[in-house]
Every structure is written in C-alpha cells, then in structure tokens.
Short mmCIF file of N, CA and C in Angstrom, two decimals:
data_model
loop_
_atom_site.label_atom_id
_atom_site.label_comp_id
_atom_site.label_asym_id
_atom_site.label_seq_id
_atom_site.Cartn_x
_atom_site.Cartn_y
_atom_site.Cartn_z
N MET M 150 10.73 286.09 199.54
CA MET M 150 11.56 287.26 199.44
C MET M 150 11.49 288.03 200.77
N ALA M 151 12.66 288.49 201.25
CA ALA M 151 12.73 289.23 202.51
C ALA M 151 12.10 290.60 202.35
N ARG M 152 11.39 291.01 203.40
CA ARG M 152 10.78 292.35 203.38
C ARG M 152 11.82 293.40 203.73
N THR M 153 11.68 294.56 203.15
CA THR M 153 12.55 295.68 203.44
C THR M 153 12.02 296.39 204.68
N LYS M 154 12.93 296.81 205.55
CA LYS M 154 12.52 297.56 206.73
C LYS M 154 11.81 298.83 206.28
N GLU M 155 10.70 299.12 206.93
CA GLU M 155 9.93 300.30 206.57
C GLU M 155 10.18 301.45 207.52
N PHE M 156 11.28 301.38 208.26
CA PHE M 156 11.63 302.44 209.19
C PHE M 156 13.15 302.54 209.25
N ASP M 157 13.62 303.65 209.78
CA ASP M 157 15.06 303.88 209.92
C ASP M 157 15.48 303.39 211.30
N PRO M 158 16.24 302.29 211.38
CA PRO M 158 16.65 301.77 212.68
C PRO M 158 17.43 302.77 213.52
N ASP M 159 18.22 303.61 212.86
CA ASP M 159 19.00 304.61 213.59
C ASP M 159 18.08 305.64 214.25
N ALA M 160 17.10 306.09 213.51
CA ALA M 160 16.14 307.06 214.07
C ALA M 160 15.29 306.40 215.16
N ALA M 161 14.95 305.14 214.98
CA ALA M 161 14.17 304.43 215.99
C ALA M 161 14.98 304.26 217.27
N LEU M 162 16.27 303.95 217.14
CA LEU M 162 17.12 303.81 218.32
C LEU M 162 17.24 305.15 219.05
N GLN M 163 17.38 306.23 218.30
CA GLN M 163 17.45 307.56 218.92
C GLN M 163 16.15 307.88 219.65
N ALA M 164 15.02 307.54 219.04
CA ALA M 164 13.72 307.80 219.68
C ALA M 164 13.59 306.96 220.95
N ALA M 165 14.05 305.72 220.92
CA ALA M 165 14.02 304.87 222.12
C ALA M 165 14.90 305.45 223.20
N LEU M 166 16.09 305.91 222.82
CA LEU M 166 17.00 306.54 223.79
C LEU M 166 16.30 307.70 224.48
N GLU M 167 15.67 308.55 223.71
CA GLU M 167 15.02 309.72 224.28
C GLU M 167 13.88 309.33 225.23
N LEU M 168 13.13 308.30 224.88
CA LEU M 168 12.03 307.86 225.74
C LEU M 168 12.55 307.23 227.02
N PHE M 169 13.52 306.33 226.91
CA PHE M 169 14.12 305.71 228.10
C PHE M 169 14.77 306.77 228.99
N TRP M 170 15.45 307.73 228.37
CA TRP M 170 16.14 308.77 229.12
C TRP M 170 15.15 309.60 229.93
N ARG M 171 14.04 309.90 229.30
CA ARG M 171 13.03 310.74 229.96
C ARG M 171 12.23 309.97 231.02
N ARG M 172 11.91 308.71 230.74
CA ARG M 172 11.00 307.97 231.62
C ARG M 172 11.68 306.92 232.49
N GLY M 173 12.86 306.44 232.08
CA GLY M 173 13.51 305.35 232.79
C GLY M 173 13.12 304.01 232.21
N TYR M 174 13.80 302.97 232.65
CA TYR M 174 13.57 301.64 232.11
C TYR M 174 12.23 301.07 232.57
N GLU M 175 12.03 301.04 233.87
CA GLU M 175 10.83 300.41 234.42
C GLU M 175 9.55 301.12 233.99
N ALA M 176 9.58 302.42 233.89
CA ALA M 176 8.37 303.18 233.56
C ALA M 176 8.04 303.19 232.08
N THR M 177 8.92 302.58 231.26
CA THR M 177 8.69 302.52 229.82
C THR M 177 8.26 301.10 229.45
N SER M 178 7.06 300.97 228.94
CA SER M 178 6.56 299.66 228.54
C SER M 178 6.83 299.43 227.05
N MET M 179 6.67 298.19 226.62
CA MET M 179 6.78 297.91 225.18
C MET M 179 5.71 298.68 224.41
N ALA M 180 4.53 298.81 224.99
CA ALA M 180 3.47 299.58 224.33
C ALA M 180 3.90 301.04 224.15
N ASP M 181 4.58 301.60 225.16
CA ASP M 181 5.10 302.96 225.05
C ASP M 181 6.10 303.06 223.90
N LEU M 182 6.98 302.06 223.81
CA LEU M 182 7.99 302.06 222.74
C LEU M 182 7.33 301.96 221.37
N VAL M 183 6.35 301.08 221.25
CA VAL M 183 5.63 300.94 219.98
C VAL M 183 5.02 302.28 219.58
N ASP M 184 4.35 302.93 220.53
CA ASP M 184 3.71 304.23 220.24
C ASP M 184 4.74 305.29 219.90
N HIS M 185 5.80 305.39 220.69
CA HIS M 185 6.78 306.45 220.51
C HIS M 185 7.62 306.26 219.25
N LEU M 186 7.99 305.02 218.95
CA LEU M 186 8.82 304.75 217.79
C LEU M 186 7.99 304.69 216.51
N GLY M 187 6.70 304.44 216.66
CA GLY M 187 5.84 304.36 215.49
C GLY M 187 6.07 303.11 214.65
N ILE M 188 6.57 302.06 215.28
CA ILE M 188 6.79 300.80 214.57
C ILE M 188 6.21 299.67 215.41
N GLY M 189 5.96 298.56 214.76
CA GLY M 189 5.33 297.44 215.44
C GLY M 189 6.27 296.73 216.41
N ARG M 190 5.64 296.05 217.33
CA ARG M 190 6.37 295.28 218.35
C ARG M 190 7.28 294.25 217.69
N ALA M 191 6.78 293.55 216.68
CA ALA M 191 7.59 292.53 215.99
C ALA M 191 8.82 293.16 215.34
N SER M 192 8.67 294.35 214.79
CA SER M 192 9.82 295.03 214.17
C SER M 192 10.84 295.45 215.22
N ILE M 193 10.37 295.87 216.37
CA ILE M 193 11.29 296.23 217.47
C ILE M 193 12.08 295.00 217.88
N TYR M 194 11.39 293.89 218.11
CA TYR M 194 12.07 292.66 218.52
C TYR M 194 13.05 292.18 217.45
N ALA M 195 12.63 292.22 216.18
CA ALA M 195 13.48 291.73 215.09
C ALA M 195 14.72 292.60 214.91
N THR M 196 14.60 293.88 215.16
CA THR M 196 15.71 294.80 214.94
C THR M 196 16.60 294.98 216.16
N PHE M 197 15.99 295.07 217.34
CA PHE M 197 16.74 295.43 218.54
C PHE M 197 16.76 294.36 219.62
N GLY M 198 15.91 293.36 219.51
CA GLY M 198 15.79 292.38 220.59
C GLY M 198 14.69 292.83 221.54
N ASN M 199 14.74 292.33 222.75
CA ASN M 199 13.70 292.67 223.72
C ASN M 199 13.93 294.07 224.30
N LYS M 200 13.06 294.48 225.19
CA LYS M 200 13.13 295.82 225.78
C LYS M 200 14.48 296.06 226.45
N HIS M 201 14.97 295.07 227.17
CA HIS M 201 16.25 295.22 227.86
C HIS M 201 17.40 295.41 226.88
N GLU M 202 17.41 294.63 225.81
CA GLU M 202 18.46 294.77 224.79
C GLU M 202 18.38 296.14 224.11
N LEU M 203 17.17 296.59 223.86
CA LEU M 203 16.98 297.92 223.26
C LEU M 203 17.50 299.00 224.21
N TYR M 204 17.20 298.86 225.49
CA TYR M 204 17.68 299.83 226.48
C TYR M 204 19.21 299.88 226.48
N LEU M 205 19.85 298.72 226.48
CA LEU M 205 21.32 298.69 226.50
C LEU M 205 21.90 299.30 225.23
N LYS M 206 21.26 299.06 224.09
CA LYS M 206 21.73 299.67 222.84
C LYS M 206 21.57 301.19 222.90
N ALA M 207 20.48 301.65 223.49
CA ALA M 207 20.27 303.09 223.65
C ALA M 207 21.32 303.68 224.60
N LEU M 208 21.64 302.97 225.66
CA LEU M 208 22.66 303.43 226.60
C LEU M 208 24.03 303.49 225.92
N ASP M 209 24.36 302.49 225.12
CA ASP M 209 25.62 302.51 224.37
C ASP M 209 25.67 303.71 223.43
N ARG M 210 24.56 303.97 222.76
CA ARG M 210 24.51 305.11 221.83
C ARG M 210 24.74 306.42 222.58
N TYR M 211 24.11 306.55 223.73
CA TYR M 211 24.27 307.76 224.55
C TYR M 211 25.75 307.94 224.93
N ALA M 212 26.36 306.89 225.45
CA ALA M 212 27.77 306.98 225.87
C ALA M 212 28.66 307.29 224.68
N ASP M 213 28.41 306.67 223.54
CA ASP M 213 29.22 306.92 222.34
C ASP M 213 29.10 308.36 221.87
N SER M 214 27.96 308.98 222.10
CA SER M 214 27.78 310.37 221.65
C SER M 214 28.38 311.37 222.64
N ARG M 215 28.48 311.01 223.92
CA ARG M 215 28.98 311.93 224.93
C ARG M 215 30.50 311.88 225.10
N ASN M 216 31.07 310.68 224.99
CA ASN M 216 32.50 310.53 225.27
C ASN M 216 33.41 311.37 224.37
N PRO M 217 33.17 311.46 223.07
CA PRO M 217 34.05 312.30 222.24
C PRO M 217 34.04 313.77 222.65
N CYS M 218 32.91 314.27 223.12
CA CYS M 218 32.83 315.67 223.56
C CYS M 218 33.75 315.90 224.75
N LEU M 219 33.69 315.01 225.72
CA LEU M 219 34.52 315.14 226.92
C LEU M 219 35.99 315.00 226.56
N LEU M 220 36.30 314.07 225.68
CA LEU M 220 37.68 313.90 225.22
C LEU M 220 38.19 315.18 224.58
N GLY M 221 37.37 315.77 223.73
CA GLY M 221 37.75 317.02 223.08
C GLY M 221 37.98 318.15 224.06
N GLU M 222 37.13 318.24 225.06
CA GLU M 222 37.26 319.30 226.07
C GLU M 222 38.53 319.15 226.90
N LEU M 223 38.86 317.92 227.27
CA LEU M 223 39.96 317.70 228.22
C LEU M 223 41.31 317.43 227.57
N SER M 224 41.35 317.30 226.26
CA SER M 224 42.63 316.99 225.62
C SER M 224 43.13 318.08 224.69
N GLN M 225 42.59 319.27 224.82
CA GLN M 225 43.06 320.38 224.00
C GLN M 225 44.49 320.74 224.38
N PRO M 226 45.29 321.18 223.40
CA PRO M 226 46.64 321.61 223.74
C PRO M 226 46.62 322.86 224.61
N GLY M 227 47.71 323.06 225.33
CA GLY M 227 47.81 324.23 226.20
C GLY M 227 47.51 323.87 227.64
N PRO M 228 47.22 324.88 228.46
CA PRO M 228 46.94 324.63 229.87
C PRO M 228 45.77 323.65 230.04
N ALA M 229 45.93 322.72 230.95
CA ALA M 229 44.92 321.67 231.15
C ALA M 229 43.91 322.02 232.24
N LEU M 230 44.35 322.74 233.27
CA LEU M 230 43.47 323.01 234.40
C LEU M 230 42.25 323.85 234.02
N PRO M 231 42.36 324.84 233.14
CA PRO M 231 41.16 325.57 232.74
C PRO M 231 40.11 324.66 232.09
N ALA M 232 40.56 323.66 231.36
CA ALA M 232 39.62 322.73 230.74
C ALA M 232 38.91 321.89 231.79
N VAL M 233 39.64 321.43 232.81
CA VAL M 233 39.02 320.65 233.89
C VAL M 233 37.99 321.51 234.61
N ARG M 234 38.36 322.74 234.89
CA ARG M 234 37.43 323.67 235.55
C ARG M 234 36.18 323.89 234.70
N ALA M 235 36.38 324.08 233.41
CA ALA M 235 35.25 324.33 232.50
C ALA M 235 34.31 323.12 232.46
N VAL M 236 34.87 321.92 232.44
CA VAL M 236 34.03 320.71 232.42
C VAL M 236 33.21 320.61 233.69
N LEU M 237 33.84 320.84 234.82
CA LEU M 237 33.09 320.76 236.09
C LEU M 237 32.00 321.83 236.14
N ARG M 238 32.32 323.02 235.71
CA ARG M 238 31.30 324.10 235.69
C ARG M 238 30.18 323.78 234.70
N ARG M 239 30.52 323.16 233.58
CA ARG M 239 29.49 322.77 232.62
C ARG M 239 28.55 321.73 233.24
N PHE M 240 29.12 320.74 233.92
CA PHE M 240 28.30 319.73 234.58
C PHE M 240 27.37 320.38 235.60
N ALA M 241 27.89 321.32 236.37
CA ALA M 241 27.06 322.00 237.36
C ALA M 241 25.96 322.81 236.69
N ALA M 242 26.30 323.52 235.61
CA ALA M 242 25.30 324.32 234.90
C ALA M 242 24.21 323.43 234.31
N GLU M 243 24.62 322.30 233.73
CA GLU M 243 23.63 321.38 233.17
C GLU M 243 22.73 320.81 234.27
N ALA M 244 23.32 320.48 235.40
CA ALA M 244 22.55 319.91 236.51
C ALA M 244 21.56 320.93 237.07
N ALA M 245 21.89 322.22 236.97
CA ALA M 245 21.02 323.27 237.50
C ALA M 245 20.00 323.76 236.48
N CYS M 246 20.19 323.43 235.22
CA CYS M 246 19.30 323.87 234.14
C CYS M 246 17.98 323.11 234.21
N ASP M 247 16.87 323.81 234.10
CA ASP M 247 15.57 323.16 234.22
C ASP M 247 15.40 322.01 233.23
N LYS M 248 15.79 322.22 231.97
CA LYS M 248 15.61 321.17 230.96
C LYS M 248 16.44 319.94 231.33
N GLU M 249 17.71 320.13 231.65
CA GLU M 249 18.59 319.02 232.02
C GLU M 249 18.14 318.37 233.33
N ARG M 250 17.64 319.20 234.23
CA ARG M 250 17.22 318.70 235.53
C ARG M 250 16.12 317.65 235.40
N LEU M 251 15.26 317.82 234.42
CA LEU M 251 14.15 316.90 234.26
C LEU M 251 14.60 315.53 233.76
N THR M 252 15.64 315.50 232.92
CA THR M 252 16.10 314.22 232.39
C THR M 252 17.33 313.70 233.10
N GLY M 253 18.19 314.59 233.56
CA GLY M 253 19.44 314.16 234.18
C GLY M 253 20.37 313.56 233.13
N CYS M 254 21.25 312.71 233.57
CA CYS M 254 22.20 312.03 232.69
C CYS M 254 21.73 310.58 232.54
N PHE M 255 21.70 310.08 231.33
CA PHE M 255 21.20 308.73 231.09
C PHE M 255 22.07 307.69 231.81
N VAL M 256 23.39 307.89 231.83
CA VAL M 256 24.27 306.95 232.53
C VAL M 256 24.01 307.00 234.04
N THR M 257 23.91 308.19 234.59
CA THR M 257 23.65 308.34 236.02
C THR M 257 22.28 307.76 236.38
N ASN M 258 21.29 308.02 235.53
CA ASN M 258 19.96 307.45 235.75
C ASN M 258 20.02 305.92 235.77
N THR M 259 20.79 305.36 234.84
CA THR M 259 20.94 303.91 234.78
C THR M 259 21.64 303.38 236.02
N ALA M 260 22.65 304.12 236.48
CA ALA M 260 23.37 303.70 237.70
C ALA M 260 22.41 303.61 238.88
N ALA M 261 21.51 304.57 238.99
CA ALA M 261 20.57 304.58 240.11
C ALA M 261 19.45 303.55 239.95
N GLU M 262 18.95 303.40 238.72
CA GLU M 262 17.79 302.54 238.53
C GLU M 262 18.14 301.07 238.30
N LEU M 263 19.11 300.78 237.46
CA LEU M 263 19.36 299.40 237.04
C LEU M 263 20.64 298.76 237.57
N ALA M 264 21.70 299.55 237.70
CA ALA M 264 23.01 298.97 238.01
C ALA M 264 23.05 298.10 239.27
N PRO M 265 22.30 298.43 240.32
CA PRO M 265 22.38 297.58 241.52
C PRO M 265 21.94 296.13 241.29
N HIS M 266 21.11 295.88 240.26
CA HIS M 266 20.60 294.52 240.06
C HIS M 266 20.70 294.03 238.61
N ASP M 267 21.42 294.76 237.77
CA ASP M 267 21.52 294.40 236.36
C ASP M 267 22.99 294.48 235.96
N ASP M 268 23.63 293.32 235.83
CA ASP M 268 25.07 293.28 235.55
C ASP M 268 25.44 293.94 234.22
N SER M 269 24.62 293.77 233.21
CA SER M 269 24.91 294.37 231.90
C SER M 269 24.88 295.90 231.98
N ALA M 270 23.89 296.42 232.66
CA ALA M 270 23.80 297.88 232.83
C ALA M 270 24.94 298.37 233.71
N ALA M 271 25.24 297.64 234.78
CA ALA M 271 26.32 298.04 235.69
C ALA M 271 27.66 298.10 234.97
N ARG M 272 27.92 297.13 234.09
CA ARG M 272 29.19 297.14 233.33
C ARG M 272 29.28 298.37 232.44
N ARG M 273 28.19 298.72 231.80
CA ARG M 273 28.20 299.89 230.92
C ARG M 273 28.40 301.19 231.72
N VAL M 274 27.77 301.27 232.86
CA VAL M 274 27.96 302.44 233.73
C VAL M 274 29.43 302.51 234.14
N GLU M 275 29.99 301.40 234.57
CA GLU M 275 31.39 301.38 235.01
C GLU M 275 32.33 301.76 233.89
N VAL M 276 32.10 301.28 232.69
CA VAL M 276 32.94 301.64 231.53
C VAL M 276 32.86 303.14 231.28
N SER M 277 31.68 303.70 231.35
CA SER M 277 31.52 305.14 231.14
C SER M 277 32.27 305.93 232.20
N TRP M 278 32.13 305.51 233.46
CA TRP M 278 32.81 306.22 234.54
C TRP M 278 34.32 306.04 234.47
N GLU M 279 34.79 304.86 234.10
CA GLU M 279 36.23 304.65 233.95
C GLU M 279 36.80 305.55 232.87
N HIS M 280 36.05 305.67 231.78
CA HIS M 280 36.48 306.55 230.69
C HIS M 280 36.58 308.00 231.17
N MET M 281 35.55 308.45 231.88
CA MET M 281 35.55 309.82 232.38
C MET M 281 36.69 310.03 233.37
N GLU M 282 36.89 309.08 234.26
CA GLU M 282 37.98 309.20 235.23
C GLU M 282 39.34 309.24 234.54
N THR M 283 39.52 308.41 233.53
CA THR M 283 40.79 308.39 232.79
C THR M 283 41.05 309.73 232.10
N LEU M 284 40.02 310.30 231.50
CA LEU M 284 40.19 311.61 230.85
C LEU M 284 40.54 312.69 231.86
N LEU M 285 39.86 312.68 233.00
CA LEU M 285 40.16 313.66 234.05
C LEU M 285 41.57 313.45 234.59
N HIS M 286 41.94 312.20 234.84
CA HIS M 286 43.27 311.89 235.36
C HIS M 286 44.35 312.35 234.38
N SER M 287 44.18 312.07 233.11
CA SER M 287 45.17 312.49 232.10
C SER M 287 45.32 314.01 232.08
N ALA M 288 44.19 314.71 232.15
CA ALA M 288 44.25 316.17 232.14
C ALA M 288 44.95 316.69 233.39
N LEU M 289 44.69 316.07 234.53
CA LEU M 289 45.31 316.52 235.79
C LEU M 289 46.80 316.18 235.83
N VAL M 290 47.19 315.04 235.26
CA VAL M 290 48.63 314.71 235.16
C VAL M 290 49.32 315.75 234.29
N ARG M 291 48.68 316.09 233.17
CA ARG M 291 49.24 317.12 232.29
C ARG M 291 49.34 318.46 233.01
N ALA M 292 48.30 318.80 233.77
CA ALA M 292 48.31 320.07 234.51
C ALA M 292 49.46 320.08 235.51
N GLN M 293 49.68 318.97 236.18
CA GLN M 293 50.77 318.89 237.16
C GLN M 293 52.13 319.01 236.46
N ALA M 294 52.28 318.34 235.32
CA ALA M 294 53.54 318.40 234.58
C ALA M 294 53.82 319.80 234.06
N GLN M 295 52.77 320.57 233.80
CA GLN M 295 52.91 321.93 233.29
C GLN M 295 52.99 322.96 234.41
N GLY M 296 52.99 322.50 235.65
CA GLY M 296 53.10 323.41 236.78
C GLY M 296 51.81 324.09 237.18
N GLU M 297 50.68 323.65 236.66
CA GLU M 297 49.39 324.26 236.99
C GLU M 297 48.81 323.70 238.29
N LEU M 298 49.17 322.47 238.61
CA LEU M 298 48.64 321.78 239.78
C LEU M 298 49.79 321.50 240.72
N PRO M 299 49.64 321.84 242.00
CA PRO M 299 50.74 321.62 242.95
C PRO M 299 51.20 320.16 242.97
N GLU M 300 52.49 319.98 243.21
CA GLU M 300 53.09 318.64 243.22
C GLU M 300 52.53 317.73 244.31
N ASP M 301 52.03 318.32 245.40
CA ASP M 301 51.53 317.49 246.49
C ASP M 301 50.12 316.95 246.25
N ARG M 302 49.52 317.26 245.11
CA ARG M 302 48.18 316.76 244.78
C ARG M 302 48.29 315.43 244.04
N ASP M 303 47.39 314.54 244.34
CA ASP M 303 47.35 313.22 243.70
C ASP M 303 46.35 313.28 242.54
N PRO M 304 46.83 313.30 241.29
CA PRO M 304 45.92 313.41 240.15
C PRO M 304 44.87 312.30 240.08
N ARG M 305 45.23 311.07 240.45
CA ARG M 305 44.27 309.97 240.40
C ARG M 305 43.15 310.19 241.44
N ALA M 306 43.52 310.54 242.65
CA ALA M 306 42.53 310.78 243.70
C ALA M 306 41.64 311.97 243.34
N LEU M 307 42.24 313.02 242.78
CA LEU M 307 41.45 314.18 242.37
C LEU M 307 40.48 313.81 241.25
N ALA M 308 40.95 313.01 240.30
CA ALA M 308 40.08 312.59 239.19
C ALA M 308 38.89 311.80 239.73
N ARG M 309 39.15 310.92 240.69
CA ARG M 309 38.06 310.13 241.28
C ARG M 309 37.10 311.02 242.06
N MET M 310 37.63 311.97 242.79
CA MET M 310 36.77 312.89 243.54
C MET M 310 35.90 313.70 242.57
N LEU M 311 36.49 314.17 241.48
CA LEU M 311 35.72 314.95 240.51
C LEU M 311 34.64 314.09 239.84
N LEU M 312 34.99 312.85 239.51
CA LEU M 312 34.01 311.95 238.91
C LEU M 312 32.81 311.76 239.86
N VAL M 313 33.09 311.46 241.11
CA VAL M 313 32.02 311.25 242.08
C VAL M 313 31.20 312.53 242.26
N LEU M 314 31.88 313.65 242.32
CA LEU M 314 31.17 314.93 242.46
C LEU M 314 30.29 315.19 241.24
N MET M 315 30.84 314.96 240.05
CA MET M 315 30.08 315.23 238.83
C MET M 315 28.82 314.36 238.76
N GLN M 316 28.93 313.12 239.16
CA GLN M 316 27.76 312.24 239.18
C GLN M 316 26.78 312.70 240.27
N GLY M 317 27.32 313.10 241.40
CA GLY M 317 26.48 313.61 242.48
C GLY M 317 25.76 314.89 242.09
N LEU M 318 26.44 315.76 241.35
CA LEU M 318 25.81 316.98 240.87
C LEU M 318 24.58 316.64 240.03
N ARG M 319 24.74 315.60 239.19
CA ARG M 319 23.63 315.21 238.33
C ARG M 319 22.45 314.67 239.13
N VAL M 320 22.73 313.91 240.17
CA VAL M 320 21.65 313.37 241.00
C VAL M 320 20.97 314.48 241.78
N VAL M 321 21.75 315.30 242.45
CA VAL M 321 21.18 316.39 243.25
C VAL M 321 20.47 317.39 242.35
N GLY M 322 21.07 317.71 241.21
CA GLY M 322 20.45 318.64 240.28
C GLY M 322 19.10 318.16 239.78
N LYS M 323 18.98 316.86 239.59
CA LYS M 323 17.72 316.30 239.10
C LYS M 323 16.61 316.41 240.15
N ALA M 324 16.98 316.32 241.42
CA ALA M 324 15.98 316.30 242.48
C ALA M 324 15.77 317.65 243.16
N SER M 325 16.70 318.58 243.01
CA SER M 325 16.64 319.84 243.73
C SER M 325 16.24 320.98 242.80
N SER M 326 15.44 321.89 243.32
CA SER M 326 15.07 323.06 242.53
C SER M 326 15.95 324.26 242.87
N ASP M 327 16.98 324.04 243.68
CA ASP M 327 17.88 325.12 244.09
C ASP M 327 19.19 325.02 243.30
N PRO M 328 19.35 325.79 242.22
CA PRO M 328 20.55 325.69 241.40
C PRO M 328 21.83 326.08 242.13
N ALA M 329 21.71 326.89 243.17
CA ALA M 329 22.90 327.29 243.93
C ALA M 329 23.54 326.09 244.62
N ARG M 330 22.75 325.09 244.95
CA ARG M 330 23.28 323.91 245.64
C ARG M 330 24.37 323.23 244.80
N VAL M 331 24.09 323.02 243.52
CA VAL M 331 25.10 322.34 242.68
C VAL M 331 26.23 323.29 242.28
N ARG M 332 25.91 324.54 242.01
CA ARG M 332 26.96 325.50 241.65
C ARG M 332 27.94 325.71 242.80
N ASP M 333 27.43 325.85 244.02
CA ASP M 333 28.30 326.05 245.17
C ASP M 333 29.19 324.84 245.41
N ALA M 334 28.62 323.64 245.25
CA ALA M 334 29.41 322.42 245.45
C ALA M 334 30.54 322.34 244.42
N ALA M 335 30.24 322.66 243.18
CA ALA M 335 31.26 322.63 242.13
C ALA M 335 32.36 323.65 242.41
N GLU M 336 31.99 324.85 242.78
CA GLU M 336 33.00 325.88 243.04
C GLU M 336 33.87 325.51 244.24
N GLN M 337 33.26 324.91 245.25
CA GLN M 337 34.03 324.49 246.42
C GLN M 337 35.04 323.41 246.02
N ALA M 338 34.61 322.47 245.19
CA ALA M 338 35.51 321.40 244.74
C ALA M 338 36.67 321.97 243.92
N LEU M 339 36.40 323.01 243.16
CA LEU M 339 37.46 323.61 242.33
C LEU M 339 38.59 324.20 243.18
N THR M 340 38.29 324.56 244.43
CA THR M 340 39.35 325.11 245.28
C THR M 340 40.41 324.05 245.59
N LEU M 341 40.07 322.78 245.45
CA LEU M 341 41.05 321.71 245.68
C LEU M 341 42.09 321.63 244.56
N LEU M 342 41.81 322.30 243.46
CA LEU M 342 42.76 322.31 242.35
C LEU M 342 43.74 323.47 242.41
N ASP M 343 43.57 324.35 243.38
CA ASP M 343 44.46 325.52 243.52
C ASP M 343 45.79 325.13 244.15
#
C-alpha cells in the first residue's frame, strides 16, 4: 500500500522558495533544505526531484505569483502612463527598502547567479523578462495612443530601457546602502516619458 505524504508539498515548495531566495542556489545545500522544510531528503527527491529541479520549481512559483500583480498594475483602464510611473517607482522603493534589499528579486538573483551557465534557469529568466517587457510595451503603446506619450517616442525601446533599468535597480539596491541612488535613477528615467 502506498504511503500518504506526511507534509504539504505546496507549503514545502514555498519554504524552499524562501530559502533559495534568501541564500541563493549554491549557498543552499540539501541538508539546509531538509532542515528548513522539515522533511526528509527522500521525500524531497520523491516530490520535487533533485536540488536543481526544486530550485526551478521554486523559481516558477515566484514568477507565477509576481506576474499577475504586474499585469494588474499595467492594464488598468484609463491613463496608462501613471501606471508605468507607479510601477517604476515601486521597483525603486522596493530596491531601496532594507527588507527587500537583503533578498532582492528571485528572478534577478537567478540571472546573476545561474543564468550564465544554466540553460534552464536562463530560459526562465528570459521568459520572465519578456513578459515584463511585453506588459510595459503594451502600456506604453496605449499611452501613446491616448496622447500621453509623445509620438516621437519608441514604445518598444522605452519598454526595454525600463526593463533593464528595473533589473539594474534591483541589483544596485541589493548591494548599495544609499537609497537615493536607486530613487534618483528611477526619477531620471521617468523624464524620458515626458
């Protein structure tokens, strides 16, 4: 007779996400996962696969939880440019916040730590960034159609610039103790939308 799982896989995946997010892939051992999740190594392997597979599942969960929020922010009816500005300011505020600064963004952390040598991680990072760029581009096209953004601005190029800036804010915010650095950069970038 098959044994019943004695733990909640969803809660275990969330706990793994939090540990990987805080410590990174390389600094998290299987022993750390066993201790943090409170389940045996065999149960982790049977439910999630190896450490790498668990990390990728945690990364997918993170992206799935973040993308709807961004979609909601950037696709509200009415003027689009205030929403783009609010998203950029939110990213800057999060990057400057002490709590956020310590963990950063799980996707950005993965881009820096794993993407250069891990194709599976790199694909997930790229999908996340493509999604963010598409949402920004759509909002900027809408802003231009509504007369909020000058006709001589390229919405695709602006979306790409904002994506790169937002990721850069997260990296600089994680390493810098000067919150003005990220806030000033965000405000300067917003002048390109005038």
